[in-house]
Short mmCIF file of C-alpha atoms in Angstrom, two decimals:
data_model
loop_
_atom_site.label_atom_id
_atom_site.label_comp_id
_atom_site.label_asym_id
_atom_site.label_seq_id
_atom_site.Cartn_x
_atom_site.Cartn_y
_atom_site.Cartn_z
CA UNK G 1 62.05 108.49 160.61
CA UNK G 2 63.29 108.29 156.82
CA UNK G 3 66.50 110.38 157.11
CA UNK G 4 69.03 108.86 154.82
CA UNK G 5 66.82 106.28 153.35
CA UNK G 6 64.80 106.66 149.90
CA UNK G 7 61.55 106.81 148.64
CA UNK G 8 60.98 104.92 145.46
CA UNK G 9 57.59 107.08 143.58
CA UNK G 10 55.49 104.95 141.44
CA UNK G 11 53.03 106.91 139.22
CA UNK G 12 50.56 104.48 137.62
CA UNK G 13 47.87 104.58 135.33
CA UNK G 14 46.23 101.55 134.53
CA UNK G 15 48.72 99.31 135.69
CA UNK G 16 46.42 96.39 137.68
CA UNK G 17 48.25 93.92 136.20
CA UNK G 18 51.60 95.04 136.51
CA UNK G 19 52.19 96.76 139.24
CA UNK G 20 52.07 93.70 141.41
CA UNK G 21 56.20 92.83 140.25
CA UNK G 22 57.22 96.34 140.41
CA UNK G 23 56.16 96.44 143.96
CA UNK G 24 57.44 92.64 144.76
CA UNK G 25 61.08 93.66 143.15
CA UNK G 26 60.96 97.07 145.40
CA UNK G 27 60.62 95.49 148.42
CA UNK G 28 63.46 93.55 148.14
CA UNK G 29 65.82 96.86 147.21
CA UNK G 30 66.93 97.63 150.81
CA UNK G 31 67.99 101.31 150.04
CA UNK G 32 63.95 102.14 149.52
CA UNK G 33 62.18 102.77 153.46
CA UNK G 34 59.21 103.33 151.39
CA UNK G 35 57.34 103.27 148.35
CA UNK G 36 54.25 105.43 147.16
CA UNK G 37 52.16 104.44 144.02
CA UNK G 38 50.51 107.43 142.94
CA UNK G 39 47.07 106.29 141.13
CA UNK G 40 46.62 108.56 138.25
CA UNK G 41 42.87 108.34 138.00
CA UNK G 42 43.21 104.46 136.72
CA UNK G 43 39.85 102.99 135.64
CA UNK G 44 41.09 99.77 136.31
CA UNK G 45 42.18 98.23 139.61
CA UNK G 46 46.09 99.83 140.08
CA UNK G 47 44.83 101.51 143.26
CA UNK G 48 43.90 98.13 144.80
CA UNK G 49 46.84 95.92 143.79
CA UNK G 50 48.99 98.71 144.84
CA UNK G 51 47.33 98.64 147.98
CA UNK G 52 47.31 95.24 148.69
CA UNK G 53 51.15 95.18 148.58
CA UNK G 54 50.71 97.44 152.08
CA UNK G 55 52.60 100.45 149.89
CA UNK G 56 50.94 103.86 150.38
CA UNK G 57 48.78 104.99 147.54
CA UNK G 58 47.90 109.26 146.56
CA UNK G 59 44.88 108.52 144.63
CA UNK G 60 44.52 111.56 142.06
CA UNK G 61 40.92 112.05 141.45
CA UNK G 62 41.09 112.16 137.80
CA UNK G 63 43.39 110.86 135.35
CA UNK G 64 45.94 114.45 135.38
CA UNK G 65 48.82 113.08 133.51
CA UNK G 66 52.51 111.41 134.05
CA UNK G 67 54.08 114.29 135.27
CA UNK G 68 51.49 115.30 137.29
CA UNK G 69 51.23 112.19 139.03
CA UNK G 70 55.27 112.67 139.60
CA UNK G 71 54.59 115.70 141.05
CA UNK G 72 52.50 114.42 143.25
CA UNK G 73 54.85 112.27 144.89
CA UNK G 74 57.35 114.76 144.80
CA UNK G 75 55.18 116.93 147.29
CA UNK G 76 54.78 113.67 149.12
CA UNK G 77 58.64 112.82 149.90
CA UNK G 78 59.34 116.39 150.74
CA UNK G 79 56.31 117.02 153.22
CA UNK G 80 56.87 113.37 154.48
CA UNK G 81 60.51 114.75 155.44
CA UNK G 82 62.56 111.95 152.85
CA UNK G 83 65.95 112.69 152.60
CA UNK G 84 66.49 110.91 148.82
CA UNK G 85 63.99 109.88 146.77
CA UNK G 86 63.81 107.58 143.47
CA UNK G 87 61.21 107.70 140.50
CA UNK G 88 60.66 104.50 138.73
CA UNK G 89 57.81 103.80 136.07
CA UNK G 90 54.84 101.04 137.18
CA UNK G 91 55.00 99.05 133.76
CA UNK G 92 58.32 96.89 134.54
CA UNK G 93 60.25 99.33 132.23
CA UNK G 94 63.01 99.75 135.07
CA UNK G 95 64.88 97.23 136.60
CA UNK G 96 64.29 97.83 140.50
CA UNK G 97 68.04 96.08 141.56
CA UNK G 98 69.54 99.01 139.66
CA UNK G 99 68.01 101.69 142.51
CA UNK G 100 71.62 101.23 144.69
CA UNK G 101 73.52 101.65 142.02
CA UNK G 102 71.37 104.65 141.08
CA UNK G 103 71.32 106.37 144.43
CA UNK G 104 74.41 105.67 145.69
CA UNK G 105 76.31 109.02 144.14
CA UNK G 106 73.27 111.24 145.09
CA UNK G 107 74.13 109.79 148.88
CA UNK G 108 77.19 110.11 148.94
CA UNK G 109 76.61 114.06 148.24
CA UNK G 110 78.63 113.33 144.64
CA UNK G 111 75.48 114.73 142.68
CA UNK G 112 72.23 116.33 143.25
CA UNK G 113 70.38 113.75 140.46
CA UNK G 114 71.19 110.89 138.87
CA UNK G 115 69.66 109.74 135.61
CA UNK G 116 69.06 106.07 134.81
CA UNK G 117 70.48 105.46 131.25
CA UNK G 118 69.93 102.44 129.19
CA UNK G 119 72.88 103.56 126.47
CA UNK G 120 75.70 103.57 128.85
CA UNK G 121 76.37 100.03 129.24
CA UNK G 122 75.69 99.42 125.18
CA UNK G 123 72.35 99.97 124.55
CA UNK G 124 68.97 98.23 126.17
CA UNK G 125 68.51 94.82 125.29
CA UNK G 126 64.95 95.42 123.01
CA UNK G 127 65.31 97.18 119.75
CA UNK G 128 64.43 100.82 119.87
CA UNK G 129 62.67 102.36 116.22
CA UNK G 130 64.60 104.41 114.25
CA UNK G 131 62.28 107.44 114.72
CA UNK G 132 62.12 107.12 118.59
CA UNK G 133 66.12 106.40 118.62
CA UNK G 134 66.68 109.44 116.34
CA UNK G 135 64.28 111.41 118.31
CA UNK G 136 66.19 110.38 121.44
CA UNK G 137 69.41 111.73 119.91
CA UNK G 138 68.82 114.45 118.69
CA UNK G 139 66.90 115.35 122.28
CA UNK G 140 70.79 113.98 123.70
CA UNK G 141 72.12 116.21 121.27
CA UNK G 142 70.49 119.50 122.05
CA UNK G 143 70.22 119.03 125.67
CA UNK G 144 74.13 118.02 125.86
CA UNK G 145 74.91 121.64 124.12
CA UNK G 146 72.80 123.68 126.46
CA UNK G 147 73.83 121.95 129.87
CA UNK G 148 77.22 121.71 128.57
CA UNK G 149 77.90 117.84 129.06
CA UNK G 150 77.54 115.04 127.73
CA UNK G 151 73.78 113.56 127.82
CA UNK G 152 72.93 110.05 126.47
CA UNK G 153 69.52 109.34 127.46
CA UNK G 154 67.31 112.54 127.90
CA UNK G 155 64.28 110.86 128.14
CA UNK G 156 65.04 108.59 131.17
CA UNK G 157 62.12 108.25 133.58
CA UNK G 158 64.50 106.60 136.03
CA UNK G 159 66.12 109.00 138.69
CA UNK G 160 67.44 109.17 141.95
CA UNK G 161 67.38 112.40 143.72
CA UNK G 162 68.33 114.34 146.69
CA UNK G 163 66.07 116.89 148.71
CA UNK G 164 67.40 120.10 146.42
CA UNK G 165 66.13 118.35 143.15
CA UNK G 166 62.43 117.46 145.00
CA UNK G 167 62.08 121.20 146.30
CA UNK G 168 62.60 122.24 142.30
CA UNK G 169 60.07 119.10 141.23
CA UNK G 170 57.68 119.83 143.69
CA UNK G 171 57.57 123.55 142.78
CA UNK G 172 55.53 125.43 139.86
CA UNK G 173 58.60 125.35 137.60
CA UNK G 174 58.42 121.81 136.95
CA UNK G 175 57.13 121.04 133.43
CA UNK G 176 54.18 118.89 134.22
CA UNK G 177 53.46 118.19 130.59
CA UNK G 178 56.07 115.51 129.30
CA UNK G 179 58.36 115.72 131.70
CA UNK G 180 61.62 114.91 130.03
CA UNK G 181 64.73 116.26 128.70
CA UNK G 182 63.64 119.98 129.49
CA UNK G 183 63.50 118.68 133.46
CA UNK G 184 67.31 118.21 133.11
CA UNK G 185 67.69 121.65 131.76
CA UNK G 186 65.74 123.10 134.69
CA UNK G 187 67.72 121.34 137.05
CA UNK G 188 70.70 122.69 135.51
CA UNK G 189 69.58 126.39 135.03
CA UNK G 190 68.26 125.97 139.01
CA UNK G 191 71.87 125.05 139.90
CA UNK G 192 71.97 121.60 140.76
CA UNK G 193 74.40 118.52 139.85
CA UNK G 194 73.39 115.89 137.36
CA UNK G 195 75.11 112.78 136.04
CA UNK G 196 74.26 110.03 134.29
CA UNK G 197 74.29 106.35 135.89
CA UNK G 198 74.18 102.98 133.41
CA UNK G 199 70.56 101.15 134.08
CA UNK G 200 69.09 98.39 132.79
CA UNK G 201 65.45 98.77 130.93
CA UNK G 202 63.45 96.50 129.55
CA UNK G 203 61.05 97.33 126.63
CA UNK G 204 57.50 98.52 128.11
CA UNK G 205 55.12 96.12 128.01
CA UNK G 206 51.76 98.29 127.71
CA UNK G 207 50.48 98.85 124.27
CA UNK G 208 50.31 102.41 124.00
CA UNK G 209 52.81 104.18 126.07
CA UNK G 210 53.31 108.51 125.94
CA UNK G 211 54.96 108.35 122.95
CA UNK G 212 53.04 106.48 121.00
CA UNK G 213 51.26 106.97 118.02
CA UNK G 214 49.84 110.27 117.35
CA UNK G 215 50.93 111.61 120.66
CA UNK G 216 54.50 111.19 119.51
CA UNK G 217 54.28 114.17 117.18
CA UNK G 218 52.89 116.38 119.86
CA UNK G 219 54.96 115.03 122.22
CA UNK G 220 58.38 115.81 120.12
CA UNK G 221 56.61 119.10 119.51
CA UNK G 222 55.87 120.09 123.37
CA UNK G 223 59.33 118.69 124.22
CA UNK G 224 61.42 121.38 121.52
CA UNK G 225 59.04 124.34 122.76
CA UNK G 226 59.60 123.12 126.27
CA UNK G 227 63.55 123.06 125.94
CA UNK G 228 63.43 126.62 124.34
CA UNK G 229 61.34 128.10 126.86
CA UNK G 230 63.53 126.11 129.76
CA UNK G 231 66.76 128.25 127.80
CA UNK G 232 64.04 131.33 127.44
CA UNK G 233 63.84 131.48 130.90
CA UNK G 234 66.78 130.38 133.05
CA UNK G 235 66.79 133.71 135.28
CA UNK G 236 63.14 132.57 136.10
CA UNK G 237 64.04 129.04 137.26
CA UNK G 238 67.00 130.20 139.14
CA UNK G 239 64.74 132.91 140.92
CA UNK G 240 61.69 130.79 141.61
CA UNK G 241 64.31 127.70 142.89
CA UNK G 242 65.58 130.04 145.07
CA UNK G 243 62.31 131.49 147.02
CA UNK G 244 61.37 127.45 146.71
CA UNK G 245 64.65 126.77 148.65
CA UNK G 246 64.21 129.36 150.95
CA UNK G 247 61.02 128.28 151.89
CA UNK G 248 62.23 124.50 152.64
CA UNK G 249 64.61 126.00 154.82
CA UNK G 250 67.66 124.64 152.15
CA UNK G 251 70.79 126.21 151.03
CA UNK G 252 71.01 126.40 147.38
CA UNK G 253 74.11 124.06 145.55
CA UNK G 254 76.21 126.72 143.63
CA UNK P 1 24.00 154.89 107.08
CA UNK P 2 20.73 153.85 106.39
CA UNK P 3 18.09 154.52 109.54
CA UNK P 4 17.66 150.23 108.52
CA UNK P 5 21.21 149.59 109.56
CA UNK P 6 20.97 151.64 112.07
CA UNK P 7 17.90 150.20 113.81
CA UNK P 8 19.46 146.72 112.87
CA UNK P 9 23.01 148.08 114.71
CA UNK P 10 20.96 149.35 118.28
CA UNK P 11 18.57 146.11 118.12
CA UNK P 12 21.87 143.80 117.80
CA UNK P 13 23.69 145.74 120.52
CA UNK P 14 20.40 146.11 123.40
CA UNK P 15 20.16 141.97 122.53
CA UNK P 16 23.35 141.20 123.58
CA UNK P 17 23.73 143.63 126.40
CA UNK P 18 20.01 142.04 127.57
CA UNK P 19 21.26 138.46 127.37
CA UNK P 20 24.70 139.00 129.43
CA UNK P 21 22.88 140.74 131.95
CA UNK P 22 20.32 137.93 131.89
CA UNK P 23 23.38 135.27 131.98
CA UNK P 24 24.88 137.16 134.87
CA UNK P 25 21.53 137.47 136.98
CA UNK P 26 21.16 133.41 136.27
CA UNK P 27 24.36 132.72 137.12
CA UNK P 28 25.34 131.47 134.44
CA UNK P 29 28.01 134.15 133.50
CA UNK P 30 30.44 135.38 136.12
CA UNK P 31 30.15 138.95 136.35
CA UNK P 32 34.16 138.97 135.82
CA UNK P 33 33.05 138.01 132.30
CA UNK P 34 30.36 139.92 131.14
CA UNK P 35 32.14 143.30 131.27
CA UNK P 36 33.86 142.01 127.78
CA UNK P 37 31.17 141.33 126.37
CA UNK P 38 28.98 144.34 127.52
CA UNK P 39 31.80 146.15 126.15
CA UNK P 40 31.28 144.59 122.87
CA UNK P 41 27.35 145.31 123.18
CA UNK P 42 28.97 149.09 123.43
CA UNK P 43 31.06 149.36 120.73
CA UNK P 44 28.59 147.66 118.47
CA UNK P 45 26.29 150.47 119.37
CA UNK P 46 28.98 153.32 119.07
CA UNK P 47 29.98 151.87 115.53
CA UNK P 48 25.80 152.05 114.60
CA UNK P 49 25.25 155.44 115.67
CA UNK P 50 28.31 157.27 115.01
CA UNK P 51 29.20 156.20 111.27
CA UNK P 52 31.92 158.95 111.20
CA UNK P 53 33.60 156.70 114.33
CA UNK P 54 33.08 153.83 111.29
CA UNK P 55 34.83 156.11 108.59
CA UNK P 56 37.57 157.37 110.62
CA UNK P 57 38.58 154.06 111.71
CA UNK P 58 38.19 152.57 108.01
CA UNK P 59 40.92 155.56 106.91
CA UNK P 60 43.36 154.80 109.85
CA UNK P 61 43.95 151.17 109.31
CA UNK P 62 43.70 152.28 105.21
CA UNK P 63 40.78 150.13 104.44
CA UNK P 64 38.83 150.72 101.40
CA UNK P 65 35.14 150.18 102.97
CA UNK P 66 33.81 150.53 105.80
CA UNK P 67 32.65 146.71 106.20
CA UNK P 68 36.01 145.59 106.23
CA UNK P 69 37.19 148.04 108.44
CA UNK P 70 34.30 146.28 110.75
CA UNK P 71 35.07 143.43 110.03
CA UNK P 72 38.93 143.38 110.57
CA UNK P 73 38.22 144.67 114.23
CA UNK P 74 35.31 142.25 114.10
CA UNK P 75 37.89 139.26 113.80
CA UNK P 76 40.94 141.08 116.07
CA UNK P 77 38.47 141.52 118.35
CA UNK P 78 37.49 137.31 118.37
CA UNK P 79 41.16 136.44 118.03
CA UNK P 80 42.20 138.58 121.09
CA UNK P 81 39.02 137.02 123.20
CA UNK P 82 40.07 133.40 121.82
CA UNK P 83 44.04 134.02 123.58
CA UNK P 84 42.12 135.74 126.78
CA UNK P 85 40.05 132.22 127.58
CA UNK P 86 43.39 130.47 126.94
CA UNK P 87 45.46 132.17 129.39
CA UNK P 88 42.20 132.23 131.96
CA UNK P 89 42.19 127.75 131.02
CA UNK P 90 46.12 127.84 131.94
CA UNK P 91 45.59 129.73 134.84
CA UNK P 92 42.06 127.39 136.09
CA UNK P 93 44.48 124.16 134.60
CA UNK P 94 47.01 124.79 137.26
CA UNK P 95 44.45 125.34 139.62
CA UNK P 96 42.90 121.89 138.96
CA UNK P 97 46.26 120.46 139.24
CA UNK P 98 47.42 121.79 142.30
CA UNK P 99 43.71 120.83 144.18
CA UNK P 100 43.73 117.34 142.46
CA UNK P 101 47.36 117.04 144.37
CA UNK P 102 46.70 118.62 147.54
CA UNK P 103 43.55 116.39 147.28
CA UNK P 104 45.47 113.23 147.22
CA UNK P 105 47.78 113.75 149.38
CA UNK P 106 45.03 114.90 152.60
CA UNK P 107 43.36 111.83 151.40
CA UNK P 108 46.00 109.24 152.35
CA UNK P 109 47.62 111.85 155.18
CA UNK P 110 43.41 111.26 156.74
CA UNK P 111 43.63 107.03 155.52
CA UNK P 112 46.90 106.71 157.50
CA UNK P 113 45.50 108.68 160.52
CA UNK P 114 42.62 106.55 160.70
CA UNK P 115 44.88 103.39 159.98
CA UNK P 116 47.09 104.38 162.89
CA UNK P 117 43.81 105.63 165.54
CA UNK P 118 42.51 101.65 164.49
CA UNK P 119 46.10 100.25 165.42
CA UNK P 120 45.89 102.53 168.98
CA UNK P 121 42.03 101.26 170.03
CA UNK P 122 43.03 97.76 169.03
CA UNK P 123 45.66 97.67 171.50
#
């Protein structure tokens, strides 16, 4: 029975040879029950290193994508009945001892998600480029004036979340493609509580990451149309979060 | 009209309405499909025959000749058909999703269901 406890969700592409200490500093975080690496179509080994740490592995067919792989466990911890669960990237990026720290006001009811962030406590120690930083600002910027507070690190692939925030993940309205700062505005238009917790992360050690080269430009282009559309369409998200409640059987925050 | 262009205008239309029907009989073309383009096959046809259609069309949209009138709806027509195969690729997209998901998840709901029927006969 997982009531109470977490789920930590892994998604992983072509992480053989990293994975390993993600999953070695997971197990020792006593607030996770369980943790599920979802394979995203790796052409390397991930599925088998995951799987020789005994963590469950959702092996997507074909390579689908970062957020789709999220989604996947998403639909995972809310069929498999978790309570909280906690999304935390496969390359080392996220430092696993900061999961209590990150869950703890999502149990204790305070908030519906929390979102790592590597500025509050003065910045991550690895130097961030001027383009990504100022693309990470100006993200803070525009996000902060449409939620209406205060947002430091949009981007933040580190979050703890209660069973409210995994019916709106798991449910057509999440935005699959570059899942980022717009996923914080959908939470927000759907109703539900979000607040920042300081994180530690460490700079990622693959050598092309989502928002690198070339991809950056579409990425910062997806991300703007994605926010507008989120704004476009908050009576959708707060409609389609409803039936999606409904059908878990959940009352709805606010 | 010449009787040329007009020979030229029913020979281009039967072609294409023979080759979707072919496509559709091979299977190669869903049947949803083909009524666009057996549409087009039509209209091609009407346009040939009936140059007044041509000339009245040329005077509503104010064009000076007839070929651009032709071709203007010519290259609407193309644009419109380009925006209809994205919105079917969104729709077949979300389907691929949403079956590569369900896919993974039966697959390690069946691994842990034969894990735990090993862990039962073992004891």
């Amino acid at each position: 029975m997982s009531a109470g406890r977490a789920v930590a969700i892994v998604p992983a592409y072509n992480e053989a040879e990293r994975i390993g200490a993600v999953l070695s500093a997971l197990k020792a975080v006593e607030e996770v029950a369980e943790v599920v690496v979802v394979d995203d179509g790796s052409t390397d080994a991930t599925a088998e290193a995951a799987a020789s740490h005994g963590v469950r592995v959702l092996r997507l067919p074909v390579n689908m994508g970062y957020g789709v792989a999220l989604q996947t466990g998403f639909k995972y911890a809310l069929r498999a009945g978790f309570d909280h669960a906690v999304q935390i990237d496969a390359d080392g990026q996220h430092e696993a001892a900061c999961i209590a720290e990150l869950l703890a006001p999502v149990r204790a009811g305070e908030t519906d998600l929390a979102v790592g962030s590597r500025f509050l406590n003065g910045g991550p120690p690895y130097p961030i480029g001027a383009l990504r930083l100022g693309a990470i600002r100006f993200f803070a910027a525009l996000t902060a004036a449409f939620i209406g507070q205060a947002v430091t690190d949009p981007t933040s692939g580190f979050q703890a979340m209660n069973r409210r925030v995994l019916t709106l993940y798991a449910s057509e309205g999440y935005p699959c493609d570059f899942p980022d700062a717009d996923v914080l505005m959908t939470a927000h238009y759907a109703g539900l509580r979000i607040v920042e917790v300081p994180v530690v992360m460490y700079a990622s050690r693959k050598k092309t990451t989502m928002h690198s080269g070339l991809r950056m430009g579409y990425y910062l282009f997806k991300l703007l149309l994605s926010i507008m559309l989120a704004r476009l369409s908050r009576g959708r998200i707060e409609r389609e979060y409803r039936d999606a409640c409904a059908a878990e059987g959940l009352r709805r925050p606010r | 009209m010449l009787a040329q262009q007009k020979v030229f205008a029913v020979l281009a239309s039967a072609a294409v309405a023979v080759l979707i029907v072919e496509l559709v009989r091979r299977r190669r073309l869903l049947p949803e499909f083909s009524w666009l383009w057996l549409l087009t096959a039509g209209l091609m046809l009407a346009l040939g025959l009936w140059y007044d259609l041509l000339l009245f069309l040329t005077d509503l949209i104010g064009a000076v000749l007839p070929t651009s009138a032709l071709f203007t709806f010519a290259f609407l027509f193309l644009i419109l058909l380009a925006v209809h195969y994205s919105v079917r690729m969104t729709g077949l997209t979300h389907q691929v999703r949403a079956l590569s998901q369900e896919l993974a998840l039966l697959r390690a709901e069946m691994e842990a269901d034969r894990e735990r029927a090993g862990a039962g006969d073992g004891k």
